[in-house]
PDB file of C-alpha atoms in Angstrom:
ATOM      1  CA  MET O   1      -0.479  -4.929 -16.080  1.00 88.00           C
ATOM      2  CA  LYS O   2       0.974  -5.310 -12.134  1.00 90.00           C
ATOM      3  CA  ILE O   3      -1.586  -4.261  -9.118  1.00 93.00           C
ATOM      4  CA  LEU O   4       0.016  -3.176  -5.696  1.00 94.00           C
ATOM      5  CA  ILE O   5      -2.444  -2.285  -2.694  1.00 94.00           C
ATOM      6  CA  LEU O   6      -0.903  -0.177  -0.277  1.00 94.00           C
ATOM      7  CA  GLY O   7      -2.942  -0.094   3.143  1.00 93.00           C
ATOM      8  CA  GLY O   8      -2.692   0.351   6.277  1.00 92.00           C
ATOM      9  CA  PHE O   9      -3.926   2.861   9.126  1.00 88.00           C
ATOM     10  CA  LEU O  10      -4.287   6.407   9.057  1.00 84.00           C
ATOM     11  CA  GLY O  11      -1.369   8.420   9.504  1.00 86.00           C
ATOM     12  CA  SER O  12       0.970   4.992   9.410  1.00 90.00           C
ATOM     13  CA  GLY O  13       2.748   6.809   6.611  1.00 89.00           C
ATOM     14  CA  LYS O  14       1.385   4.881   3.200  1.00 88.00           C
ATOM     15  CA  THR O  15       2.467   8.083   1.163  1.00 82.00           C
ATOM     16  CA  THR O  16       6.363   8.498   2.291  1.00 85.00           C
ATOM     17  CA  VAL O  17       6.476   4.573   1.347  1.00 87.00           C
ATOM     18  CA  LEU O  18       4.404   5.116  -1.743  1.00 85.00           C
ATOM     19  CA  LEU O  19       6.209   7.693  -3.057  1.00 82.00           C
ATOM     20  CA  GLN O  20       9.767   5.789  -2.685  1.00 85.00           C
ATOM     21  CA  LEU O  21       8.472   2.663  -3.914  1.00 86.00           C
ATOM     22  CA  ALA O  22       6.932   4.202  -6.963  1.00 83.00           C
ATOM     23  CA  HIS O  23      10.579   6.127  -7.367  1.00 81.00           C
ATOM     24  CA  TYR O  24      12.036   2.593  -7.653  1.00 82.00           C
ATOM     25  CA  LEU O  25       9.718   0.943  -9.905  1.00 81.00           C
ATOM     26  CA  VAL O  26       9.742   3.527 -12.650  1.00 78.00           C
ATOM     27  CA  GLU O  27      14.013   3.691 -12.232  1.00 77.00           C
ATOM     28  CA  LYS O  28      14.203  -0.165 -12.386  1.00 73.00           C
ATOM     29  CA  SER O  29      11.602  -0.300 -15.348  1.00 67.00           C
ATOM     30  CA  GLN O  30      12.890  -1.906 -18.692  1.00 60.00           C
ATOM     31  CA  ASN O  31       9.970  -0.883 -20.281  1.00 57.00           C
ATOM     32  CA  ASN O  32       9.539   2.472 -22.154  1.00 52.00           C
ATOM     33  CA  LYS O  33       6.478   2.790 -22.243  1.00 49.00           C
ATOM     34  CA  GLN O  34       5.634   6.943 -21.358  1.00 48.00           C
ATOM     35  CA  SER O  35       3.323   5.737 -18.203  1.00 54.00           C
ATOM     36  CA  ARG O  36       5.177   2.944 -16.225  1.00 75.00           C
ATOM     37  CA  VAL O  37       3.443   4.011 -12.893  1.00 82.00           C
ATOM     38  CA  VAL O  38      -0.179   4.838 -12.416  1.00 83.00           C
ATOM     39  CA  ILE O  39      -1.465   5.891  -8.968  1.00 84.00           C
ATOM     40  CA  ILE O  40      -5.046   4.984  -7.612  1.00 84.00           C
ATOM     41  CA  GLU O  41      -5.595   7.906  -4.621  1.00 76.00           C
ATOM     42  CA  ASN O  42      -8.296   7.161  -2.734  1.00 65.00           C
ATOM     43  CA  GLU O  43      -9.732  10.082  -0.338  1.00 53.00           C
ATOM     44  CA  ILE O  44     -13.072   9.812   1.918  1.00 48.00           C
ATOM     45  CA  GLY O  45     -13.938  13.276   0.835  1.00 42.00           C
ATOM     46  CA  GLN O  46     -12.349  15.876  -1.336  1.00 41.00           C
ATOM     47  CA  ILE O  47      -8.939  16.043  -2.643  1.00 42.00           C
ATOM     48  CA  GLY O  48      -6.020  15.576   0.088  1.00 45.00           C
ATOM     49  CA  ILE O  49      -2.965  16.654   0.678  1.00 40.00           C
ATOM     50  CA  ASP O  50      -1.282  13.447  -0.661  1.00 47.00           C
ATOM     51  CA  ASP O  51      -2.685  14.290  -4.093  1.00 50.00           C
ATOM     52  CA  LYS O  52      -0.789  17.120  -4.734  1.00 50.00           C
ATOM     53  CA  VAL O  53       2.320  15.848  -3.161  1.00 48.00           C
ATOM     54  CA  LEU O  54       2.101  13.160  -5.568  1.00 51.00           C
ATOM     55  CA  ARG O  55       1.810  15.226  -8.521  1.00 53.00           C
ATOM     56  CA  GLY O  56       4.609  17.022  -7.465  1.00 55.00           C
ATOM     57  CA  ASN O  57       6.542  13.963  -8.040  1.00 55.00           C
ATOM     58  CA  GLY O  58       5.918  13.637 -11.473  1.00 53.00           C
ATOM     59  CA  TYR O  59       3.473  10.267 -11.018  1.00 58.00           C
ATOM     60  CA  GLU O  60       0.240   9.534 -13.006  1.00 61.00           C
ATOM     61  CA  VAL O  61      -2.509  10.111 -10.355  1.00 60.00           C
ATOM     62  CA  GLN O  62      -5.963   9.055 -10.631  1.00 60.00           C
ATOM     63  CA  GLU O  63      -8.348   9.835  -7.595  1.00 55.00           C
ATOM     64  CA  ILE O  64     -11.515   7.969  -7.187  1.00 51.00           C
ATOM     65  CA  PHE O  65     -13.840   9.809  -5.173  1.00 43.00           C
ATOM     66  CA  SER O  66     -17.388   8.860  -5.205  1.00 43.00           C
ATOM     67  CA  GLY O  67     -17.225   6.079  -2.209  1.00 43.00           C
ATOM     68  CA  CYS O  68     -14.272   4.842   0.064  1.00 44.00           C
ATOM     69  CA  VAL O  69     -12.335   1.965  -2.149  1.00 43.00           C
ATOM     70  CA  CYS O  70     -13.281  -0.046   0.738  1.00 44.00           C
ATOM     71  CA  CYS O  71     -16.339  -1.612  -0.754  1.00 45.00           C
ATOM     72  CA  SER O  72     -15.817  -4.848  -2.317  1.00 38.00           C
ATOM     73  CA  LEU O  73     -17.323  -3.889  -5.823  1.00 43.00           C
ATOM     74  CA  ASN O  74     -16.924  -0.313  -6.160  1.00 68.00           C
ATOM     75  CA  SER O  75     -17.840   0.461  -9.785  1.00 76.00           C
ATOM     76  CA  ASP O  76     -15.930   3.681  -9.830  1.00 78.00           C
ATOM     77  CA  LEU O  77     -12.675   1.777  -9.423  1.00 84.00           C
ATOM     78  CA  ILE O  78     -13.129  -1.258 -11.616  1.00 88.00           C
ATOM     79  CA  SER O  79     -13.851   1.242 -14.801  1.00 85.00           C
ATOM     80  CA  GLY O  80     -10.828   3.247 -13.318  1.00 83.00           C
ATOM     81  CA  ILE O  81      -8.650   0.639 -13.787  1.00 88.00           C
ATOM     82  CA  LYS O  82     -10.031  -0.523 -17.063  1.00 90.00           C
ATOM     83  CA  ASP O  83      -9.675   3.214 -18.686  1.00 87.00           C
ATOM     84  CA  ILE O  84      -6.245   3.491 -17.221  1.00 84.00           C
ATOM     85  CA  GLN O  85      -5.520  -0.123 -19.273  1.00 87.00           C
ATOM     86  CA  LYS O  86      -7.076   0.987 -22.526  1.00 88.00           C
ATOM     87  CA  ALA O  87      -5.859   4.642 -22.518  1.00 83.00           C
ATOM     88  CA  THR O  88      -1.843   4.032 -21.082  1.00 79.00           C
ATOM     89  CA  ASN O  89      -1.465   0.392 -20.346  1.00 83.00           C
ATOM     90  CA  PRO O  90       1.204   0.990 -17.449  1.00 83.00           C
ATOM     91  CA  GLU O  91       3.665  -1.933 -16.122  1.00 84.00           C
ATOM     92  CA  TRP O  92       2.519  -1.147 -12.426  1.00 87.00           C
ATOM     93  CA  VAL O  93      -0.530   0.516 -10.661  1.00 89.00           C
ATOM     94  CA  ILE O  94      -0.786   1.647  -7.112  1.00 90.00           C
ATOM     95  CA  ILE O  95      -3.842   1.532  -5.265  1.00 91.00           C
ATOM     96  CA  GLU O  96      -3.478   3.719  -2.215  1.00 88.00           C
ATOM     97  CA  ALA O  97      -6.324   2.713  -0.129  1.00 88.00           C
ATOM     98  CA  THR O  98      -8.101   4.503   3.020  1.00 84.00           C
ATOM     99  CA  GLY O  99      -6.887   4.265   6.555  1.00 87.00           C
ATOM    100  CA  VAL O 100     -10.360   2.407   6.980  1.00 86.00           C
ATOM    101  CA  ALA O 101     -10.286   0.159   3.628  1.00 87.00           C
ATOM    102  CA  PHE O 102      -9.662  -3.521   3.819  1.00 91.00           C
ATOM    103  CA  PRO O 103      -7.414  -4.033   1.342  1.00 93.00           C
ATOM    104  CA  ASP O 104      -8.273  -7.714   0.673  1.00 93.00           C
ATOM    105  CA  LYS O 105     -11.755  -6.973  -0.500  1.00 91.00           C
ATOM    106  CA  ILE O 106      -9.829  -4.907  -2.901  1.00 91.00           C
ATOM    107  CA  ALA O 107      -7.991  -7.596  -4.431  1.00 93.00           C
ATOM    108  CA  GLU O 108     -11.184  -9.798  -4.344  1.00 92.00           C
ATOM    109  CA  SER O 109     -12.577  -7.116  -6.555  1.00 90.00           C
ATOM    110  CA  LEU O 110     -10.272  -7.012  -8.840  1.00 92.00           C
ATOM    111  CA  LEU O 111     -10.043 -10.716  -9.178  1.00 94.00           C
ATOM    112  CA  MET O 112     -13.726 -11.174 -10.095  1.00 92.00           C
ATOM    113  CA  ASN O 113     -13.952  -8.147 -12.178  1.00 91.00           C
ATOM    114  CA  LEU O 114     -11.334  -7.726 -14.118  1.00 92.00           C
ATOM    115  CA  GLU O 115      -9.142 -11.391 -13.820  1.00 94.00           C
ATOM    116  CA  ILE O 116      -6.127  -9.588 -12.147  1.00 93.00           C
ATOM    117  CA  GLU O 117      -4.505 -10.571  -8.884  1.00 92.00           C
ATOM    118  CA  SER O 118      -2.809  -8.051  -7.221  1.00 94.00           C
ATOM    119  CA  ARG O 119      -0.230  -7.736  -4.320  1.00 95.00           C
ATOM    120  CA  ILE O 120      -0.947  -6.374  -0.802  1.00 96.00           C
ATOM    121  CA  ILE O 121       1.070  -4.421   0.832  1.00 96.00           C
ATOM    122  CA  ILE O 122       0.397  -2.813   4.603  1.00 97.00           C
ATOM    123  CA  ILE O 123       2.026  -0.252   7.017  1.00 96.00           C
ATOM    124  CA  ALA O 124       1.960  -0.956  10.014  1.00 96.00           C
ATOM    125  CA  ASP O 125       2.651   2.045  12.796  1.00 96.00           C
ATOM    126  CA  ALA O 126       4.939   0.639  15.670  1.00 96.00           C
ATOM    127  CA  GLN O 127       4.457   4.127  17.324  1.00 95.00           C
ATOM    128  CA  ARG O 128       0.544   3.660  17.796  1.00 95.00           C
ATOM    129  CA  TRP O 129       0.590  -0.124  18.211  1.00 96.00           C
ATOM    130  CA  LYS O 130      -0.417  -0.290  21.174  1.00 95.00           C
ATOM    131  CA  ARG O 131      -2.420   2.327  21.276  1.00 95.00           C
ATOM    132  CA  ILE O 132      -4.887   1.418  18.441  1.00 95.00           C
ATOM    133  CA  ARG O 133      -4.415  -2.474  18.642  1.00 95.00           C
ATOM    134  CA  ILE O 134      -7.572  -3.055  20.777  1.00 94.00           C
ATOM    135  CA  PRO O 135     -10.295  -0.378  19.726  1.00 94.00           C
ATOM    136  CA  LEU O 136      -9.367  -0.538  16.235  1.00 94.00           C
ATOM    137  CA  ALA O 137      -8.883  -4.749  16.486  1.00 95.00           C
ATOM    138  CA  ASN O 138     -11.302  -5.517  13.301  1.00 95.00           C
ATOM    139  CA  LEU O 139      -9.818  -3.243  10.909  1.00 94.00           C
ATOM    140  CA  ILE O 140      -6.691  -3.985  11.751  1.00 95.00           C
ATOM    141  CA  GLU O 141      -6.770  -7.573  12.027  1.00 95.00           C
ATOM    142  CA  GLY O 142      -8.626  -7.105   8.680  1.00 95.00           C
ATOM    143  CA  GLN O 143      -5.961  -5.343   6.915  1.00 95.00           C
ATOM    144  CA  LEU O 144      -3.185  -7.810   8.235  1.00 96.00           C
ATOM    145  CA  LYS O 145      -4.331 -10.931   7.387  1.00 92.00           C
ATOM    146  CA  ASP O 146      -4.224 -11.048   3.597  1.00 94.00           C
ATOM    147  CA  ALA O 147      -1.200  -9.131   3.181  1.00 96.00           C
ATOM    148  CA  HIS O 148       1.975  -9.960   1.308  1.00 95.00           C
ATOM    149  CA  LEU O 149       4.245  -7.577   2.634  1.00 95.00           C
ATOM    150  CA  ILE O 150       3.991  -6.373   5.922  1.00 96.00           C
ATOM    151  CA  LEU O 151       6.155  -2.878   6.711  1.00 96.00           C
ATOM    152  CA  ILE O 152       6.601  -2.000   9.989  1.00 97.00           C
ATOM    153  CA  ASN O 153       7.049   1.917  10.197  1.00 96.00           C
ATOM    154  CA  LYS O 154       8.219   4.312  12.622  1.00 95.00           C
ATOM    155  CA  THR O 155      10.663   1.881  14.128  1.00 95.00           C
ATOM    156  CA  ASP O 156      12.427   5.063  15.255  1.00 94.00           C
ATOM    157  CA  LEU O 157      10.558   5.744  17.766  1.00 95.00           C
ATOM    158  CA  VAL O 158      10.106   3.030  19.730  1.00 96.00           C
ATOM    159  CA  ASP O 159      12.648   1.049  21.757  1.00 96.00           C
ATOM    160  CA  GLU O 160      13.794  -2.581  20.777  1.00 96.00           C
ATOM    161  CA  GLN O 161      11.889  -4.392  23.636  1.00 97.00           C
ATOM    162  CA  GLU O 162       8.190  -2.332  22.029  1.00 96.00           C
ATOM    163  CA  LEU O 163       9.395  -3.074  18.372  1.00 96.00           C
ATOM    164  CA  THR O 164       9.994  -7.028  19.012  1.00 97.00           C
ATOM    165  CA  GLU O 165       6.522  -7.230  20.831  1.00 97.00           C
ATOM    166  CA  VAL O 166       4.549  -5.866  17.764  1.00 97.00           C
ATOM    167  CA  GLU O 167       6.585  -7.794  15.593  1.00 97.00           C
ATOM    168  CA  ALA O 168       5.364 -10.959  17.193  1.00 97.00           C
ATOM    169  CA  ASP O 169       1.874  -9.816  17.210  1.00 97.00           C
ATOM    170  CA  ILE O 170       2.064  -9.197  13.718  1.00 97.00           C
ATOM    171  CA  TYR O 171       3.164 -12.001  13.572  1.00 97.00           C
ATOM    172  CA  LYS O 172       0.630 -13.880  15.148  1.00 96.00           C
ATOM    173  CA  LEU O 173      -2.140 -12.187  12.909  1.00 96.00           C
ATOM    174  CA  ASN O 174      -0.360 -13.357   9.299  1.00 97.00           C
ATOM    175  CA  SER O 175       2.855 -15.607   9.380  1.00 96.00           C
ATOM    176  CA  ASP O 176       2.847 -16.058   5.880  1.00 96.00           C
ATOM    177  CA  ALA O 177       3.386 -12.575   5.447  1.00 96.00           C
ATOM    178  CA  LYS O 178       7.077 -10.987   4.745  1.00 95.00           C
ATOM    179  CA  ILE O 179       7.891  -8.337   7.489  1.00 96.00           C
ATOM    180  CA  ALA O 180      10.377  -5.635   7.406  1.00 95.00           C
ATOM    181  CA  ARG O 181      11.020  -2.859   9.702  1.00 96.00           C
ATOM    182  CA  ILE O 182      11.450   0.545   7.972  1.00 94.00           C
ATOM    183  CA  SER O 183      11.723   4.310   9.352  1.00 91.00           C
ATOM    184  CA  GLY O 184      10.121   7.283   7.659  1.00 79.00           C
ATOM    185  CA  ILE O 185      13.324   9.396   7.898  1.00 80.00           C
ATOM    186  CA  LYS O 186      15.559   6.816   6.450  1.00 86.00           C
ATOM    187  CA  PRO O 187      15.022   5.640   2.909  1.00 86.00           C
ATOM    188  CA  VAL O 188      13.789   1.940   2.553  1.00 87.00           C
ATOM    189  CA  GLU O 189      16.455  -0.268   2.199  1.00 88.00           C
ATOM    190  CA  GLU O 190      16.394  -1.750  -2.203  1.00 86.00           C
ATOM    191  CA  ARG O 191      16.293  -5.042  -0.957  1.00 86.00           C
ATOM    192  CA  ILE O 192      12.856  -4.719   0.445  1.00 86.00           C
ATOM    193  CA  LEU O 193      11.592  -2.443  -2.485  1.00 83.00           C
ATOM    194  CA  GLN O 194      13.202  -6.087  -4.701  1.00 81.00           C
ATOM    195  CA  VAL O 195      10.972  -8.025  -2.433  1.00 79.00           C
ATOM    196  CA  ILE O 196       7.987  -6.164  -3.565  1.00 77.00           C
ATOM    197  CA  LYS O 197       8.913  -5.570  -7.457  1.00 72.00           C
ATOM    198  CA  ASN O 198       9.597  -9.355  -7.468  1.00 68.00           C
ATOM    199  CA  ASP O 199       7.142 -11.048  -5.283  1.00 63.00           C
TER     200      ASP O 199
END
């Protein structure tokens, strides 16, 4: 069982990427298990619109509501993943974290409690980058620092100069991550999805 943690600030476009990623993983799977991709969705509060969108696309979704998946030790998340592993043991589990979560803490908890390593993918919002970069510095830097892949989204809404500046700033925060540009109005290129699958 492989785990992907998908993070990024609120409104960065996580669900759009999540749907494409889940579809790609199911399509390319060599495994005939009934449940190849399980999505753990985390909302602060009640069920969100995202849940209806995901279920409508035929993926198995489990919600974690009793606290956000931003705590380093979240017993609901750990027990939820144990249950998933026992019940269906899917090839992939994708955790869509809230916009205020620190994915490295989730990964740390999974490693410590389940001895499972996970990959972190962060969606960065190019359009709002300059507006949120300073006021939310701790959150943004915390989300990006241990990411394996950073997808700069909404590239169609900024000019090339601004996009280059955003990219350079992100590179300063995490020079080890793979960085790619995407746009919500176009499908994510298969070469990027391949990186996620094979990383």
